PDB file of C-alpha atoms in Angstrom:
ATOM      1  CA  UNK A 957      -8.505  46.651 -87.989  1.00  0.00           C
ATOM      2  CA  UNK A 958     -10.599  49.507 -87.197  1.00  0.00           C
ATOM      3  CA  UNK A 959      -9.338  52.830 -85.970  1.00  0.00           C
ATOM      4  CA  UNK A 960     -11.376  55.997 -85.633  1.00  0.00           C
ATOM      5  CA  UNK A 961      -9.655  59.187 -87.540  1.00  0.00           C
ATOM      6  CA  UNK A 962     -10.177  62.810 -87.508  1.00  0.00           C
ATOM      7  CA  UNK A 963     -11.875  63.946 -90.067  1.00  0.00           C
ATOM      8  CA  UNK A 964     -10.982  67.151 -92.477  1.00  0.00           C
ATOM      9  CA  UNK A 965     -12.730  68.858 -95.283  1.00  0.00           C
ATOM     10  CA  UNK A 966     -10.827  66.589 -97.741  1.00  0.00           C
ATOM     11  CA  UNK A 967     -13.223  63.593 -96.344  1.00  0.00           C
ATOM     12  CA  UNK A 968     -16.265  65.558 -97.042  1.00  0.00           C
ATOM     13  CA  UNK A 969     -17.661  64.697 -99.931  1.00  0.00           C
ATOM     14  CA  UNK A 970     -17.000  60.692 -98.382  1.00  0.00           C
ATOM     15  CA  UNK A 971     -19.050  62.168 -95.256  1.00  0.00           C
ATOM     16  CA  UNK A 972     -21.792  63.355 -97.262  1.00  0.00           C
ATOM     17  CA  UNK A 973     -22.460  59.830 -98.926  1.00  0.00           C
ATOM     18  CA  UNK A 974     -21.829  58.097 -95.625  1.00  0.00           C
ATOM     19  CA  UNK A 975     -24.945  60.293 -94.116  1.00  0.00           C
ATOM     20  CA  UNK A 976     -27.224  59.728 -97.771  1.00  0.00           C
ATOM     21  CA  UNK A 977     -26.621  55.685 -97.696  1.00  0.00           C
ATOM     22  CA  UNK A 978     -27.318  56.105 -93.640  1.00  0.00           C
ATOM     23  CA  UNK A 979     -30.446  58.507 -94.154  1.00  0.00           C
ATOM     24  CA  UNK A 980     -32.102  56.247 -96.551  1.00  0.00           C
ATOM     25  CA  UNK A 981     -31.930  53.548 -94.387  1.00  0.00           C
ATOM     26  CA  UNK A 982     -32.986  55.017 -91.234  1.00  0.00           C
ATOM     27  CA  UNK A 983     -34.899  57.980 -92.194  1.00  0.00           C
ATOM     28  CA  UNK A 984     -38.208  56.858 -93.955  1.00  0.00           C
ATOM     29  CA  UNK A 985     -40.037  59.765 -92.594  1.00  0.00           C
ATOM     30  CA  UNK A 986     -37.954  62.264 -95.086  1.00  0.00           C
ATOM     31  CA  UNK A 987     -38.949  63.249 -98.422  1.00  0.00           C
ATOM     32  CA  UNK A 988     -36.510  63.233-101.662  1.00  0.00           C
ATOM     33  CA  UNK A 989     -37.128  67.553-101.393  1.00  0.00           C
ATOM     34  CA  UNK A 990     -36.067  67.023 -97.408  1.00  0.00           C
ATOM     35  CA  UNK A 991     -32.839  64.710 -97.884  1.00  0.00           C
ATOM     36  CA  UNK A 992     -31.773  67.428-100.796  1.00  0.00           C
ATOM     37  CA  UNK A 993     -32.225  70.557 -98.553  1.00  0.00           C
ATOM     38  CA  UNK A 994     -30.366  68.821 -95.643  1.00  0.00           C
ATOM     39  CA  UNK A 995     -27.254  67.287 -97.843  1.00  0.00           C
ATOM     40  CA  UNK A 996     -26.928  70.518 -99.416  1.00  0.00           C
ATOM     41  CA  UNK A 997     -26.259  72.057 -96.489  1.00  0.00           C
ATOM     42  CA  UNK A 998     -23.681  69.198 -94.766  1.00  0.00           C
ATOM     43  CA  UNK A 999     -20.949  70.510 -95.978  1.00  0.00           C
ATOM     44  CA  UNK A1000     -20.960  74.439 -95.859  1.00  0.00           C
ATOM     45  CA  UNK A1001     -23.220  74.575 -92.662  1.00  0.00           C
ATOM     46  CA  UNK A1002     -23.086  71.387 -90.517  1.00  0.00           C
ATOM     47  CA  UNK A1003     -19.453  69.791 -90.867  1.00  0.00           C
ATOM     48  CA  UNK A1004     -17.522  72.766 -90.193  1.00  0.00           C
ATOM     49  CA  UNK A1005     -19.165  73.335 -86.863  1.00  0.00           C
ATOM     50  CA  UNK A1006     -18.165  70.080 -85.478  1.00  0.00           C
ATOM     51  CA  UNK A1007     -15.252  68.019 -84.659  1.00  0.00           C
ATOM     52  CA  UNK A1008     -15.751  64.975 -87.204  1.00  0.00           C
ATOM     53  CA  UNK A1009     -13.809  61.452 -86.418  1.00  0.00           C
ATOM     54  CA  UNK A1010     -14.919  58.451 -88.495  1.00  0.00           C
ATOM     55  CA  UNK A1011     -14.493  54.650 -88.071  1.00  0.00           C
ATOM     56  CA  UNK A1012     -11.966  53.410 -90.749  1.00  0.00           C
ATOM     57  CA  UNK A1013     -11.269  49.559 -91.525  1.00  0.00           C
ATOM     58  CA  UNK A1014      -9.247  48.904 -94.603  1.00  0.00           C
ATOM     59  CA  UNK A1015      -9.080  52.805 -95.575  1.00  0.00           C
ATOM     60  CA  UNK A1016     -12.626  52.550 -95.953  1.00  0.00           C
ATOM     61  CA  UNK A1017     -14.729  54.920 -93.551  1.00  0.00           C
ATOM     62  CA  UNK A1018     -17.897  53.244 -92.148  1.00  0.00           C
ATOM     63  CA  UNK A1019     -19.480  55.489 -89.926  1.00  0.00           C
ATOM     64  CA  UNK A1020     -18.588  58.822 -88.480  1.00  0.00           C
ATOM     65  CA  UNK A1021     -20.159  61.281 -85.476  1.00  0.00           C
ATOM     66  CA  UNK A1022     -19.810  64.788 -85.070  1.00  0.00           C
ATOM     67  CA  UNK A1023     -19.439  66.398 -81.558  1.00  0.00           C
ATOM     68  CA  UNK A1024     -19.214  69.831 -79.893  1.00  0.00           C
ATOM     69  CA  UNK A1025     -18.367  70.341 -75.978  1.00  0.00           C
ATOM     70  CA  UNK A1026     -20.581  67.560 -74.544  1.00  0.00           C
ATOM     71  CA  UNK A1027     -22.945  67.257 -77.181  1.00  0.00           C
ATOM     72  CA  UNK A1028     -23.072  64.263 -79.877  1.00  0.00           C
ATOM     73  CA  UNK A1029     -24.647  66.693 -82.799  1.00  0.00           C
ATOM     74  CA  UNK A1030     -24.290  63.698 -85.498  1.00  0.00           C
ATOM     75  CA  UNK A1031     -23.794  60.335 -85.495  1.00  0.00           C
ATOM     76  CA  UNK A1032     -24.348  58.489 -89.026  1.00  0.00           C
ATOM     77  CA  UNK A1033     -23.393  54.431 -90.175  1.00  0.00           C
ATOM     78  CA  UNK A1034     -23.101  53.629 -93.739  1.00  0.00           C
ATOM     79  CA  UNK A1035     -25.920  51.381 -94.335  1.00  0.00           C
ATOM     80  CA  UNK A1036     -23.553  49.128 -95.669  1.00  0.00           C
ATOM     81  CA  UNK A1037     -22.013  48.765 -92.186  1.00  0.00           C
ATOM     82  CA  UNK A1038     -25.197  48.769 -89.942  1.00  0.00           C
ATOM     83  CA  UNK A1039     -24.978  46.016 -87.085  1.00  0.00           C
ATOM     84  CA  UNK A1040     -21.034  46.250 -87.227  1.00  0.00           C
ATOM     85  CA  UNK A1041     -20.076  47.783 -84.065  1.00  0.00           C
ATOM     86  CA  UNK A1042     -19.445  51.176 -86.221  1.00  0.00           C
ATOM     87  CA  UNK A1043     -21.896  52.875 -84.271  1.00  0.00           C
ATOM     88  CA  UNK A1044     -21.274  51.566 -80.464  1.00  0.00           C
ATOM     89  CA  UNK A1045     -17.373  52.221 -81.306  1.00  0.00           C
ATOM     90  CA  UNK A1046     -18.095  55.855 -81.959  1.00  0.00           C
ATOM     91  CA  UNK A1047     -20.534  56.523 -78.831  1.00  0.00           C
ATOM     92  CA  UNK A1048     -18.039  55.222 -76.539  1.00  0.00           C
ATOM     93  CA  UNK A1049     -15.284  57.380 -77.825  1.00  0.00           C
ATOM     94  CA  UNK A1050     -17.681  60.331 -77.610  1.00  0.00           C
ATOM     95  CA  UNK A1051     -18.647  59.335 -74.067  1.00  0.00           C
ATOM     96  CA  UNK A1052     -14.623  59.050 -73.275  1.00  0.00           C
ATOM     97  CA  UNK A1053     -14.639  62.897 -74.192  1.00  0.00           C
ATOM     98  CA  UNK A1054     -17.312  63.589 -72.159  1.00  0.00           C
ATOM     99  CA  UNK A1055     -20.277  63.772 -74.465  1.00  0.00           C
ATOM    100  CA  UNK A1056     -23.597  63.341 -72.485  1.00  0.00           C
ATOM    101  CA  UNK A1057     -26.341  64.941 -74.790  1.00  0.00           C
ATOM    102  CA  UNK A1058     -27.486  63.949 -78.111  1.00  0.00           C
ATOM    103  CA  UNK A1059     -31.011  64.750 -80.185  1.00  0.00           C
ATOM    104  CA  UNK A1060     -32.648  61.861 -81.919  1.00  0.00           C
ATOM    105  CA  UNK A1061     -35.448  61.917 -84.352  1.00  0.00           C
ATOM    106  CA  UNK A1062     -38.821  60.956 -82.653  1.00  0.00           C
ATOM    107  CA  UNK A1063     -40.103  59.052 -86.110  1.00  0.00           C
ATOM    108  CA  UNK A1064     -36.533  57.052 -85.909  1.00  0.00           C
ATOM    109  CA  UNK A1065     -37.551  54.219 -83.179  1.00  0.00           C
ATOM    110  CA  UNK A1066     -33.808  52.554 -84.108  1.00  0.00           C
ATOM    111  CA  UNK A1067     -31.990  55.072 -83.308  1.00  0.00           C
ATOM    112  CA  UNK A1068     -33.284  55.807 -79.893  1.00  0.00           C
ATOM    113  CA  UNK A1069     -33.045  52.374 -78.992  1.00  0.00           C
ATOM    114  CA  UNK A1070     -29.476  52.459 -79.663  1.00  0.00           C
ATOM    115  CA  UNK A1071     -29.035  55.054 -77.560  1.00  0.00           C
ATOM    116  CA  UNK A1072     -31.089  53.531 -74.629  1.00  0.00           C
ATOM    117  CA  UNK A1073     -28.859  50.799 -74.440  1.00  0.00           C
ATOM    118  CA  UNK A1074     -26.253  52.579 -74.316  1.00  0.00           C
ATOM    119  CA  UNK A1075     -27.113  54.474 -71.059  1.00  0.00           C
ATOM    120  CA  UNK A1076     -29.289  57.452 -72.351  1.00  0.00           C
ATOM    121  CA  UNK A1077     -32.446  58.543 -71.372  1.00  0.00           C
ATOM    122  CA  UNK A1078     -35.321  61.186 -72.901  1.00  0.00           C
ATOM    123  CA  UNK A1079     -35.305  64.840 -70.821  1.00  0.00           C
ATOM    124  CA  UNK A1080     -37.444  66.338 -72.978  1.00  0.00           C
ATOM    125  CA  UNK A1081     -39.054  66.587 -76.649  1.00  0.00           C
ATOM    126  CA  UNK A1082     -39.897  69.423 -79.327  1.00  0.00           C
ATOM    127  CA  UNK A1083     -42.505  69.184 -82.125  1.00  0.00           C
ATOM    128  CA  UNK A1084     -40.047  70.382 -85.397  1.00  0.00           C
ATOM    129  CA  UNK A1085     -36.249  70.150 -85.857  1.00  0.00           C
ATOM    130  CA  UNK A1086     -34.175  72.485 -85.532  1.00  0.00           C
ATOM    131  CA  UNK A1087     -35.254  73.874 -89.154  1.00  0.00           C
ATOM    132  CA  UNK A1088     -38.825  74.487 -88.047  1.00  0.00           C
ATOM    133  CA  UNK A1089     -39.591  71.029 -90.176  1.00  0.00           C
ATOM    134  CA  UNK A1090     -42.483  69.114 -88.751  1.00  0.00           C
ATOM    135  CA  UNK A1091     -39.869  66.454 -87.263  1.00  0.00           C
ATOM    136  CA  UNK A1092     -40.117  65.797 -83.789  1.00  0.00           C
ATOM    137  CA  UNK A1093     -36.791  65.680 -81.937  1.00  0.00           C
ATOM    138  CA  UNK A1094     -36.484  63.642 -78.504  1.00  0.00           C
ATOM    139  CA  UNK A1095     -33.270  65.153 -76.595  1.00  0.00           C
ATOM    140  CA  UNK A1096     -31.385  62.615 -74.347  1.00  0.00           C
ATOM    141  CA  UNK A1097     -28.854  62.734 -71.769  1.00  0.00           C
ATOM    142  CA  UNK A1098     -26.430  60.021 -70.611  1.00  0.00           C
ATOM    143  CA  UNK A1099     -27.098  58.973 -67.040  1.00  0.00           C
ATOM    144  CA  UNK A1100     -23.947  58.021 -64.597  1.00  0.00           C
ATOM    145  CA  UNK A1101     -23.335  54.306 -63.883  1.00  0.00           C
ATOM    146  CA  UNK A1102     -24.742  55.209 -60.587  1.00  0.00           C
ATOM    147  CA  UNK A1103     -27.926  57.135 -61.430  1.00  0.00           C
ATOM    148  CA  UNK A1104     -29.423  53.519 -63.168  1.00  0.00           C
ATOM    149  CA  UNK A1105     -31.974  52.262 -61.088  1.00  0.00           C
ATOM    150  CA  UNK A1106     -31.307  48.864 -59.750  1.00  0.00           C
ATOM    151  CA  UNK A1107     -34.319  47.089 -59.787  1.00  0.00           C
ATOM    152  CA  UNK A1108     -32.770  44.279 -57.550  1.00  0.00           C
ATOM    153  CA  UNK A1109     -32.494  46.891 -54.551  1.00  0.00           C
ATOM    154  CA  UNK A1110     -35.390  47.707 -52.828  1.00  0.00           C
ATOM    155  CA  UNK A1111     -36.193  51.303 -52.871  1.00  0.00           C
ATOM    156  CA  UNK A1112     -36.772  51.595 -48.733  1.00  0.00           C
ATOM    157  CA  UNK A1113     -33.695  49.199 -47.972  1.00  0.00           C
ATOM    158  CA  UNK A1114     -31.631  50.681 -45.072  1.00  0.00           C
ATOM    159  CA  UNK A1115     -27.842  49.954 -45.298  1.00  0.00           C
ATOM    160  CA  UNK A1116     -26.524  47.269 -42.692  1.00  0.00           C
ATOM    161  CA  UNK A1117     -23.199  47.552 -40.705  1.00  0.00           C
ATOM    162  CA  UNK A1118     -21.571  44.333 -39.537  1.00  0.00           C
ATOM    163  CA  UNK A1119     -19.544  44.305 -36.811  1.00  0.00           C
ATOM    164  CA  UNK A1120     -17.250  41.520 -36.241  1.00  0.00           C
ATOM    165  CA  UNK A1121     -15.750  40.746 -32.778  1.00  0.00           C
ATOM    166  CA  UNK A1122     -12.357  38.113 -32.164  1.00  0.00           C
ATOM    167  CA  UNK A1123     -12.000  37.022 -29.168  1.00  0.00           C
ATOM    168  CA  UNK A1124      -8.230  36.902 -29.813  1.00  0.00           C
ATOM    169  CA  UNK A1125      -7.898  40.582 -29.269  1.00  0.00           C
ATOM    170  CA  UNK A1126      -6.921  41.426 -32.917  1.00  0.00           C
ATOM    171  CA  UNK A1127      -8.822  43.118 -35.911  1.00  0.00           C
ATOM    172  CA  UNK A1128     -10.074  40.983 -38.650  1.00  0.00           C
TER     173      UNK A1128
END
């Protein structure tokens, strides 16, 4: 059975391993130097700045999410568990905690598709990542249920009020 647990510094080494397997499977645009640089900053600079939760099954961590306020700061699924619902489980958890914002590398179209399928839309774009590296970042926001356009409803449709009359004098 899968469960979501809150992580602490004792989990950081395992989270770093998950991060690396995930990045190697999904971030083909990163060089070995990029991976090494980011990996070295995870435990001292990134992990302590967010609340981290992980999906655990049979004592094995399968993926994790880092959140701060209403923002998903990181989400990585161990490459061995991609396509098994880990990311979806973490997104639903984050939504329930009020997360509405997330950033995605433009060169990671699978991640963009993943978030779009879960109600996020691109609201802006930066040419570089937060460290100034030449990796464009897409900023996404979760749209409310009522904000999704309904293609079956005409944009010019007007509400219709129907009044029923009952000759017996009772209301329906």
